[in-house]
Short mmCIF file of C-alpha atoms and ligand atoms in Angstrom, two decimals:
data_model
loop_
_atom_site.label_atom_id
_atom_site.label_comp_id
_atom_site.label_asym_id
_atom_site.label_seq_id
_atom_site.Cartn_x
_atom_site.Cartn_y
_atom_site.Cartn_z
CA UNK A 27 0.00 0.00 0.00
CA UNK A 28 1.54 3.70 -0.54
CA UNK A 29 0.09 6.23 1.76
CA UNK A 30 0.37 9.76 -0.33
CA UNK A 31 1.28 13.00 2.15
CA UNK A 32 0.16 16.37 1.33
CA UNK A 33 0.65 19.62 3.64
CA UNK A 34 0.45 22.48 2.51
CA UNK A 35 -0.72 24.74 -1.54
CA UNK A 36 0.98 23.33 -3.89
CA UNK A 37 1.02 20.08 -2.47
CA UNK A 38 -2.69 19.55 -3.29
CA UNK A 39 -1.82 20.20 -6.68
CA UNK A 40 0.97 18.28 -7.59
CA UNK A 41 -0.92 15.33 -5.58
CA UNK A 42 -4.59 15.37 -7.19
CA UNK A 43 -3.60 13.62 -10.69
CA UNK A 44 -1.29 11.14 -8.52
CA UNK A 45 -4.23 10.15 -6.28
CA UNK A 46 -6.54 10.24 -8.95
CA UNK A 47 -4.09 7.49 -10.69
CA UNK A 48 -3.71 5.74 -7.92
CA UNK A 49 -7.38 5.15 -8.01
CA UNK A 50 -8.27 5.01 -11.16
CA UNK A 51 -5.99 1.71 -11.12
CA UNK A 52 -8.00 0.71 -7.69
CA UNK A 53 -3.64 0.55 -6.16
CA UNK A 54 -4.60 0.49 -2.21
CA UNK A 55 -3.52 3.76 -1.16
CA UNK A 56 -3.64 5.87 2.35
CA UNK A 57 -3.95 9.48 1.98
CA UNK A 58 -2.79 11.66 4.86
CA UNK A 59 -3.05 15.52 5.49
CA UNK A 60 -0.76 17.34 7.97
CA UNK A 61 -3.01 20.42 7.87
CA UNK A 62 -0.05 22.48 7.75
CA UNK A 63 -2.54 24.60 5.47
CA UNK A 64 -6.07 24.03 7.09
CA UNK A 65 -8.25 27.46 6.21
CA UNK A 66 -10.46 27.13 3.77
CA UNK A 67 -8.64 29.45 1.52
CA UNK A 68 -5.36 27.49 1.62
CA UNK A 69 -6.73 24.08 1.63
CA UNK A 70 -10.34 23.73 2.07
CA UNK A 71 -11.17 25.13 -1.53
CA UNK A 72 -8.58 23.11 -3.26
CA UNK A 73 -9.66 19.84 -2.14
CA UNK A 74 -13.34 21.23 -3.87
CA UNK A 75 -11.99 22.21 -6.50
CA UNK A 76 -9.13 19.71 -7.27
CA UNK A 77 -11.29 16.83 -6.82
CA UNK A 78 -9.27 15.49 -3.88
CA UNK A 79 -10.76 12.30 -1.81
CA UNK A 80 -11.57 12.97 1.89
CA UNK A 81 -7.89 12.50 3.62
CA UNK A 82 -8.05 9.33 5.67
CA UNK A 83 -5.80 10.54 8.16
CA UNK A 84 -5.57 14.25 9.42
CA UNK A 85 -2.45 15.38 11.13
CA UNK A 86 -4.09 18.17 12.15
CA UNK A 87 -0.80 20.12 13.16
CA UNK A 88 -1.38 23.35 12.09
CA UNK A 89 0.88 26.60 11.92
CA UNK A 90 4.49 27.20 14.19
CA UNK A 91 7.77 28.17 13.78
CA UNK A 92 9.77 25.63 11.53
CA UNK A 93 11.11 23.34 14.42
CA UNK A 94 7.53 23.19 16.23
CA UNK A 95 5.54 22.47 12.68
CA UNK A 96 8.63 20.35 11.76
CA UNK A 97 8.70 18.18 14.63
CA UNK A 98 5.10 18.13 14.94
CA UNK A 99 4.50 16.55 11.43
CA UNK A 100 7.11 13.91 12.48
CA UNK A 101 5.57 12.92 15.76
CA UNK A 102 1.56 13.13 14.62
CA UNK A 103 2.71 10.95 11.60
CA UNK A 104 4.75 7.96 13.23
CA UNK A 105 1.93 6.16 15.18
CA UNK A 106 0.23 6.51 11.60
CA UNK A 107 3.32 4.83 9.62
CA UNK A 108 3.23 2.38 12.89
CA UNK A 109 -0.07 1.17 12.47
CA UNK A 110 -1.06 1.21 8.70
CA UNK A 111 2.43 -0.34 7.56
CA UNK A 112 2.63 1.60 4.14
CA UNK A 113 5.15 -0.51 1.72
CA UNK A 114 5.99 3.41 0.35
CA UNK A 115 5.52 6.99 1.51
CA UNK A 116 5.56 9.60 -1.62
CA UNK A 117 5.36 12.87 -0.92
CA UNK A 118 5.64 16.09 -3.14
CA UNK A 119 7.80 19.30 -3.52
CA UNK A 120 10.08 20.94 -0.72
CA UNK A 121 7.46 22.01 2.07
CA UNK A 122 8.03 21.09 5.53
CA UNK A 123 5.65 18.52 6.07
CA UNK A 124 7.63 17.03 2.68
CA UNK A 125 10.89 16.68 4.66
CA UNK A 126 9.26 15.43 8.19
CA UNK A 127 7.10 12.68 6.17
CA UNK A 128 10.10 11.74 4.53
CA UNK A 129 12.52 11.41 7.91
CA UNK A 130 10.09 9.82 9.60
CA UNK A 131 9.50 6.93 7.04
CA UNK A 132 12.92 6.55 6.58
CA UNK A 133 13.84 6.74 10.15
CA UNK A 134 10.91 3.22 10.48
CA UNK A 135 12.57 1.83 6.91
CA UNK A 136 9.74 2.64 4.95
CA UNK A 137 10.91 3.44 1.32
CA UNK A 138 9.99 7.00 0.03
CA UNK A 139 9.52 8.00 -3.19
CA UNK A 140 10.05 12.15 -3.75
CA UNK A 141 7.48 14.03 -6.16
CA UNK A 142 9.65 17.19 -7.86
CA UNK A 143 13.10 15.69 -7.03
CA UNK A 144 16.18 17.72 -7.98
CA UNK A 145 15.21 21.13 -8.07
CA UNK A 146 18.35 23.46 -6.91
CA UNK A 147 17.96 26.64 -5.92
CA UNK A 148 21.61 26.16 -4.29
CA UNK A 149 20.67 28.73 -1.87
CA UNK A 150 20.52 27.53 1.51
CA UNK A 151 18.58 30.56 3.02
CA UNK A 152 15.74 29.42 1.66
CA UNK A 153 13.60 26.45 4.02
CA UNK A 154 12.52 24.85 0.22
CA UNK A 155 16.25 24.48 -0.26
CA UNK A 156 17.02 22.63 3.03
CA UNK A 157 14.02 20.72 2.81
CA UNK A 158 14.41 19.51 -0.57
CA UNK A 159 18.65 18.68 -0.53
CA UNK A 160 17.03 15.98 2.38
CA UNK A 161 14.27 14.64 1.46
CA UNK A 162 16.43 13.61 -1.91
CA UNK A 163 18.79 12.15 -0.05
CA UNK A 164 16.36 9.54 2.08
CA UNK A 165 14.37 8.78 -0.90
CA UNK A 166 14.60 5.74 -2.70
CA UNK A 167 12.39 6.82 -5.69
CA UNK A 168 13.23 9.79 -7.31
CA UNK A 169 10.63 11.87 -9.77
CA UNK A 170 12.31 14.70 -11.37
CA UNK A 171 10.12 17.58 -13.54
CA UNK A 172 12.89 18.77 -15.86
CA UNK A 173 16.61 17.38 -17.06
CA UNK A 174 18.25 19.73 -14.44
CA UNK A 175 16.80 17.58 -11.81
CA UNK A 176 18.72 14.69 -13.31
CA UNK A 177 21.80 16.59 -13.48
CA UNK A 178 21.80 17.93 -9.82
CA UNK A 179 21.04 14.57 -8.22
CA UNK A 180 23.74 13.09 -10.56
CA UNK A 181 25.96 15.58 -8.86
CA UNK A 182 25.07 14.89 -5.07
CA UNK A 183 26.24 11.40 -5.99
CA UNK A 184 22.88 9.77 -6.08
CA UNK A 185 22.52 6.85 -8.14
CA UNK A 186 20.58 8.02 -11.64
CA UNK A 187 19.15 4.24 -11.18
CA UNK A 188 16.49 5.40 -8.82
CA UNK A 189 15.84 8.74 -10.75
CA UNK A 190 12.68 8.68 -13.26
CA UNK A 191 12.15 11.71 -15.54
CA UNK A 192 8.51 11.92 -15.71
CA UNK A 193 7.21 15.45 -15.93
CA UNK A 194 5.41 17.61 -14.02
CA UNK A 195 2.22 16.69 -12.63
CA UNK A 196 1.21 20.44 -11.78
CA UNK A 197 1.14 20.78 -14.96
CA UNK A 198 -1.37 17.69 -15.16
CA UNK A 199 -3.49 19.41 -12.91
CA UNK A 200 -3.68 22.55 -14.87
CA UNK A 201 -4.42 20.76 -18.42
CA UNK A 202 -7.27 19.36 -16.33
CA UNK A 203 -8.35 22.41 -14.78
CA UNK A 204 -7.91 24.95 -17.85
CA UNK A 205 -11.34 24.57 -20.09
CA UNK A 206 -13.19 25.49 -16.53
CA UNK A 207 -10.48 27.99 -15.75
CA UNK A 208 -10.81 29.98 -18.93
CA UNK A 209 -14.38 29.71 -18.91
CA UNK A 210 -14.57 31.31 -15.46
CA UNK A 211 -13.28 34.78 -16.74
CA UNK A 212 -12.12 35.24 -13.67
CA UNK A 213 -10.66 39.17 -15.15
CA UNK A 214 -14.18 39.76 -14.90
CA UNK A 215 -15.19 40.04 -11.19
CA UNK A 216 -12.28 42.22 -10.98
CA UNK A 217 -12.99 44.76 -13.55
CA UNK A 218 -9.64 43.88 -15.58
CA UNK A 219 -9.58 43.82 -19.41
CA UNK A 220 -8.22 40.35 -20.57
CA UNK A 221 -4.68 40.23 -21.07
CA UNK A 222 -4.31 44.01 -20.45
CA UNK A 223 -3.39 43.63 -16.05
CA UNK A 224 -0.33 42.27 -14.05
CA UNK A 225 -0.81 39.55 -11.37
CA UNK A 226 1.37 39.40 -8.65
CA UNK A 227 2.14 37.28 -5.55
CA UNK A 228 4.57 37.86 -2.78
CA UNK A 229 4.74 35.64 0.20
CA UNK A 230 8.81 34.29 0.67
CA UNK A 231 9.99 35.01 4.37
CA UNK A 232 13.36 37.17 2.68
CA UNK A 233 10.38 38.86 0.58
CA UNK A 234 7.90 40.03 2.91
CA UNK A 235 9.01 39.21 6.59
CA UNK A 236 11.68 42.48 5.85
CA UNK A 237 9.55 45.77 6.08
CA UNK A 238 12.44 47.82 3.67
CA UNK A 239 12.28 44.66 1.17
CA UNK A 240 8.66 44.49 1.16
CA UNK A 241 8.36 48.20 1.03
CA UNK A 242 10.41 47.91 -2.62
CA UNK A 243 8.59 45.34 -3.57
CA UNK A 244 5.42 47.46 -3.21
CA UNK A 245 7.37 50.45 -4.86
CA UNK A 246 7.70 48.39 -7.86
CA UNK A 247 3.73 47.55 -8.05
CA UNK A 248 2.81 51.20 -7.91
CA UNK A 249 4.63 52.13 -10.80
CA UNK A 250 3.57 48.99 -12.47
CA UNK A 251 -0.15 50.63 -12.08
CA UNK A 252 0.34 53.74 -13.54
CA UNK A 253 0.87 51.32 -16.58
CA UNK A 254 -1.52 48.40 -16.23
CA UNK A 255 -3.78 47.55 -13.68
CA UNK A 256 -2.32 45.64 -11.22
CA UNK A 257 -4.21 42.69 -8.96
CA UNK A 258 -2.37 41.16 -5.93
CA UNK A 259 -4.05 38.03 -4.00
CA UNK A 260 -2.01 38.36 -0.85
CA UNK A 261 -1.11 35.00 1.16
CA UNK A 262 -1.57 35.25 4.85
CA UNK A 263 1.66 35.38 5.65
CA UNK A 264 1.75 38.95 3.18
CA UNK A 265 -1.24 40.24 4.49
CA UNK A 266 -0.42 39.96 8.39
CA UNK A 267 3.13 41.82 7.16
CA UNK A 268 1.02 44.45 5.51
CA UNK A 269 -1.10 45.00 8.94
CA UNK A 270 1.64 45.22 11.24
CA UNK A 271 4.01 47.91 8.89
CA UNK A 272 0.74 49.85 8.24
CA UNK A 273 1.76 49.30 4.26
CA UNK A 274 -1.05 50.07 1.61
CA UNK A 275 -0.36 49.94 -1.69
CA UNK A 276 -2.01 52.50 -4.23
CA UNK A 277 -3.94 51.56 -7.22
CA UNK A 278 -2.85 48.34 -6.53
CA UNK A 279 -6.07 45.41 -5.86
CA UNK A 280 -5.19 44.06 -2.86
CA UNK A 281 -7.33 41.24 -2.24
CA UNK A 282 -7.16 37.71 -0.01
CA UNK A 283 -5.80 34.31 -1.64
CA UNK A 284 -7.33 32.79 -4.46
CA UNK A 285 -8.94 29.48 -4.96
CA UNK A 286 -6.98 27.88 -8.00
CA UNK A 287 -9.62 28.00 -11.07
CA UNK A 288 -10.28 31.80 -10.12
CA UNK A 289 -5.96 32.27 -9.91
CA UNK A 290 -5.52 30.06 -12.83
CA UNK A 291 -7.99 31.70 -14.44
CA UNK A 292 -6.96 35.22 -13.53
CA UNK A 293 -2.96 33.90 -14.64
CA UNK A 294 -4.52 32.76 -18.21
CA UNK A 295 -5.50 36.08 -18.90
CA UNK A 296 -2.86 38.15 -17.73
CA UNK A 297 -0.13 40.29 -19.94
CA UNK A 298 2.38 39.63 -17.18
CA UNK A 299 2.92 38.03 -14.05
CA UNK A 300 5.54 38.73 -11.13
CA UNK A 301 5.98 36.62 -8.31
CA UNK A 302 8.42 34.94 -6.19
CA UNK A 303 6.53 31.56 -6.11
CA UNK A 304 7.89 28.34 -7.52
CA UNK A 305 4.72 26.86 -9.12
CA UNK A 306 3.68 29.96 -10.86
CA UNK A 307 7.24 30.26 -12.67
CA UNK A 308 6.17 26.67 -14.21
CA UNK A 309 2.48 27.62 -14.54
CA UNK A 310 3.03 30.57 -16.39
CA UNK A 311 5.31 28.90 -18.71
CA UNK A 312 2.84 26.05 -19.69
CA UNK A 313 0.54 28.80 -20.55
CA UNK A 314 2.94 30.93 -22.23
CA UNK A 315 2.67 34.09 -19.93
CA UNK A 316 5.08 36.32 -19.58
CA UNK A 317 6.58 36.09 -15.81
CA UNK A 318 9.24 37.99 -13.47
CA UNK A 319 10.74 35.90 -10.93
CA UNK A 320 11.20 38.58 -8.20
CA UNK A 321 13.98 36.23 -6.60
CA UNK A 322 18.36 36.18 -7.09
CA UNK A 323 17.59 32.56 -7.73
CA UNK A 324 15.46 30.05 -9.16
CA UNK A 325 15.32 26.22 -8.47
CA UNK A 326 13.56 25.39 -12.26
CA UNK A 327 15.87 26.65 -14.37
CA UNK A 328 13.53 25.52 -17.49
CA UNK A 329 11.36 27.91 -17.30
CA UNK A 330 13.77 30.50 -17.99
CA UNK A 331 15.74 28.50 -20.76
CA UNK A 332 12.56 27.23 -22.27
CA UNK A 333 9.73 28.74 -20.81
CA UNK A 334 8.47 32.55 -20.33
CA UNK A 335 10.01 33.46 -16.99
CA UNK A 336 12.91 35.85 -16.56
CA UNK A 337 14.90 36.28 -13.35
CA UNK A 338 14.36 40.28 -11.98
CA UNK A 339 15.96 39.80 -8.70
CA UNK A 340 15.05 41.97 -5.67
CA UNK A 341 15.98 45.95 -6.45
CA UNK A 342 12.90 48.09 -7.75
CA UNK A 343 14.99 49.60 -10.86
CA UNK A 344 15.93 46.53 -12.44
CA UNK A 345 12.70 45.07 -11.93
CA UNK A 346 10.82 47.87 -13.23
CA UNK A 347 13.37 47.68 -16.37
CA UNK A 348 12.55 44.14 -17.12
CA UNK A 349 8.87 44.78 -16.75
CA UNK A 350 9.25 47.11 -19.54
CA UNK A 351 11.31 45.10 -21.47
CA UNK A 352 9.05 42.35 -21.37
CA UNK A 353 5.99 44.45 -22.23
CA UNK A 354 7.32 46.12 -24.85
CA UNK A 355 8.96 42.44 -26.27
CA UNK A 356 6.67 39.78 -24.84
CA UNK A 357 9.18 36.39 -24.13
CA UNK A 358 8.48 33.32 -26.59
CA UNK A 359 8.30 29.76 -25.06
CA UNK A 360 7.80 26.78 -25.25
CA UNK A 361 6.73 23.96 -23.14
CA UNK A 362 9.41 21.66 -21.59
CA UNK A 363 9.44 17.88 -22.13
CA UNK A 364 7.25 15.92 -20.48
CA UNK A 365 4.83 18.44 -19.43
CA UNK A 366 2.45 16.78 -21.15
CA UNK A 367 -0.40 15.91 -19.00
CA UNK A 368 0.53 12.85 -18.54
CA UNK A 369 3.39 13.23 -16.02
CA UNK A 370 0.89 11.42 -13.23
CA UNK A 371 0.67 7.82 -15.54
CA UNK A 372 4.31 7.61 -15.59
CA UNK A 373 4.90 8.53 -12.33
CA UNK A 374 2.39 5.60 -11.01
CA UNK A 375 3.36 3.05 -13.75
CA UNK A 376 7.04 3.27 -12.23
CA UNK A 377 5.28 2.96 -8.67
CA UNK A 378 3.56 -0.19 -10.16
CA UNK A 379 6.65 -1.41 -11.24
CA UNK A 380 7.99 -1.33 -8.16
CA UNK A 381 5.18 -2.57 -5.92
CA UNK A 382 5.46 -5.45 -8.06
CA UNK A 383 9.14 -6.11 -7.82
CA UNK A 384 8.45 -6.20 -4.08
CA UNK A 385 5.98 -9.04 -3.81
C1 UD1 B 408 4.62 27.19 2.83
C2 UD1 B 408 5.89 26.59 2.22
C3 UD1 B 408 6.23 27.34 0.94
C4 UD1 B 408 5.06 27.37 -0.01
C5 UD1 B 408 3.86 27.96 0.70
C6 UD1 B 408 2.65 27.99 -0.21
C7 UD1 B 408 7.46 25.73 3.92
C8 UD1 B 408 8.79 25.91 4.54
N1 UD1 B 408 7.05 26.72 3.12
O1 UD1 B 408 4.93 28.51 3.24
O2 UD1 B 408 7.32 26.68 0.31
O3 UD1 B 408 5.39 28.15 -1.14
O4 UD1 B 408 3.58 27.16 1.86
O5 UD1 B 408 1.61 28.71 0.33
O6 UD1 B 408 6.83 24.72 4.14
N2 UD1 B 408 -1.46 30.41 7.51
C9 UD1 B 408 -2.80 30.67 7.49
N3 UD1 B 408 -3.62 29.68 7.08
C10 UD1 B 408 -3.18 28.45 6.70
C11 UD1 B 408 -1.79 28.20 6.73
C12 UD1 B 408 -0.94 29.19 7.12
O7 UD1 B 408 -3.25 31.75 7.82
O8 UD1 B 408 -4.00 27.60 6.32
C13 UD1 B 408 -0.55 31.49 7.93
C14 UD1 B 408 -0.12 31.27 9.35
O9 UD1 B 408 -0.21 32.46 10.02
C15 UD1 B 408 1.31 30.82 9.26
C16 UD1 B 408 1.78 31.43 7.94
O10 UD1 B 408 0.61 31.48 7.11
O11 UD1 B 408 2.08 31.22 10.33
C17 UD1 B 408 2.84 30.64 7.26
O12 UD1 B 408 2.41 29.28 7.02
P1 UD1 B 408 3.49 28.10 6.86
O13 UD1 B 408 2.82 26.83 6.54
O14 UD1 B 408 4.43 28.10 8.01
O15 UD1 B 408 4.39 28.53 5.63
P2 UD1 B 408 4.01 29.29 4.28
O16 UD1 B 408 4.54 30.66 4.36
O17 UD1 B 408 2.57 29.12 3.92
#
């Protein structure tokens, strides 16, 4: 049996065409939350809208610095690992329910398999960085997005036996999710003109949890508006900062986080995007929109070689300079290999494979 671990946003994502696999093919599965996200804005409406089965086990562990919500992942999810006896724990991307699901299976000798292995940001500031140099190294089955995946783990010294290039299942998830998204017009409800606005989310701890950082950031957006109209679905994290400094942005929509047909839908129809997310940066690419990566650094290199995103960094003039650029010269791209819609088969016909070698 594999017991499938989701925590937190983009988790649910880069799960739902997994689980929906995994059941389609009736493999006996056990599908735990942490509820590391638990509001109804940064879970509830994703399991609605995603299509995601009832979890069978909920962690229920909530928010916490990164020790506490670390260490309370680990000990909430041992008695679970103790009792149902997975044969494999898979879990997805670099959150940090990813890398206490993963420690704690391997610390029992339960296998783990690692959804959107590889990525390097090779930045060690950043918590996605730490947690996903880890949970590489403790998993036994490997699933890397794009060929730099390969190419890092090949350089940690991990054996390319145990790596399997099969795509990007966010990118299943949005193939799915893109005839509803479109049709939603999400633009609408907020009074933008279809590909005439800039979306933009902010919600790194080196991004927002430093007032002068977060300050430029907003610095940039105001310009930005005297341009285009400029919408900004704020995750908590932003919005608390916001409170606290007193910061308003003008001209800019300000608004609370987004289910993901409405942001989807609102990213489909927008002449550029800036964020400092990881999933966007591939999401935007798939749908050929023009992005700024408002980060020194990015961990899916693709995107920029291939796809539409271009690194901005931090400082307001250079930012504002590519923004420009890239209105005035929209980026061409093209979609990577393998992001297909079909990254989700692959991935479970290699975990068939395996099962099977087992018995
Ligand atoms: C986490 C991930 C990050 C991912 C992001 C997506 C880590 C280290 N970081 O960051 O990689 O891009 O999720 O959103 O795991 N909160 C709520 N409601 C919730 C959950 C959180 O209001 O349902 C607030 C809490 O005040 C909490 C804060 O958001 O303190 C941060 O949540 P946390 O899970 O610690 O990290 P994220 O910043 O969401």
């Amino acid at each position: 049996m594999i017991c499938t671990v989701v925590g937190a946003r983009p988790n649910f994502v880069k799960m739902a065409p997994i689980l929906h696999e995994l059941q389609r093919r009736g493999l006996p599965h056990l599908f735990v939350h942490t509820g590391q996200h638990y509001d109804q804005a940064m879970s509830g409406v994703f399991f609605d809208e995603l299509s995601l089965p009832q979890p069978d086990v909920s962690l229920g562990v909530g928010s916490g610095s990164h020790a506490w919500q670390t260490a309370g992942v680990m000990t909430a999810f041992e008695p679970v690992l103790l009792e149902r006896k997975p044969d494999l724990v898979l879990v997805a991307g670099d959150v940090n329910s990813t890398l206490a699901c993963a420690l704690t299976a391997a610390k029992l000798h339960i296998p783990v398999g690692h959804v959107e292995s590889g990525l390097r940001s090779f930045d060690r500031r950043m918590p996605e960085e730490l947690n996903r140099v880890l949970t590489d190294h403790l998993a036994e089955l490997l699933f890397v997005t794009e060929p730099s995946g390969e190419e890092n783990l090949a350089a940690e010294g991990i054996d390319l036996a145990r790596v399997h290039f099969v795509g990007n299942t966010m990118i299943d998830t949005l193939e799915r999710a893109l005839p509803a998204a479109r049709k939603l017009a999400a633009w609408e409800r907020f009074n933008l003109p279809r590909g005439g606005y800039a979306l933009t989310t902010l919600h790194r701890p080196a991004n927002v949890d430093d007032r002068a950082a977060f300050a430029g950031f907003l610095s940039v957006l105001e310009s930005l508006a005297g341009e285009l109209p400029v919408l900004f679905p704020a995750h908590p994290r932003s919005l608390r900062r916001l409170e606290t400094w007193g910061l308003a942005p003008q001209e800019v929509q300000l608004i609370p986080p987004l289910g993901y047909l409405e942001f989807l839908s609102l990213m489909s129809g927008a002449r550029l995007v800036l964020t400092d997310s990881g999933g966007i940066q591939e999401e935007t690419t798939a749908l050929g929109v023009p992005c700024l990566t408002l980060r020194e650094n990015t961990e899916r290199p693709v995107t920029i070689s291939q796809g539409t995103n271009r690194l901005a960094g931090t400082d307001p003039e250079p930012i504002l300079q590519a923004a420009a650029e890239t209105l005035a010269d929209p980026p061409a791209g093209r979609r990577p290999e393998r992001w297909d819609g079909n990254a989700a088969v692959r991935l479970v016909d290699v975990l068939a494979e395996w099962l099977a070698r087992r018995v």
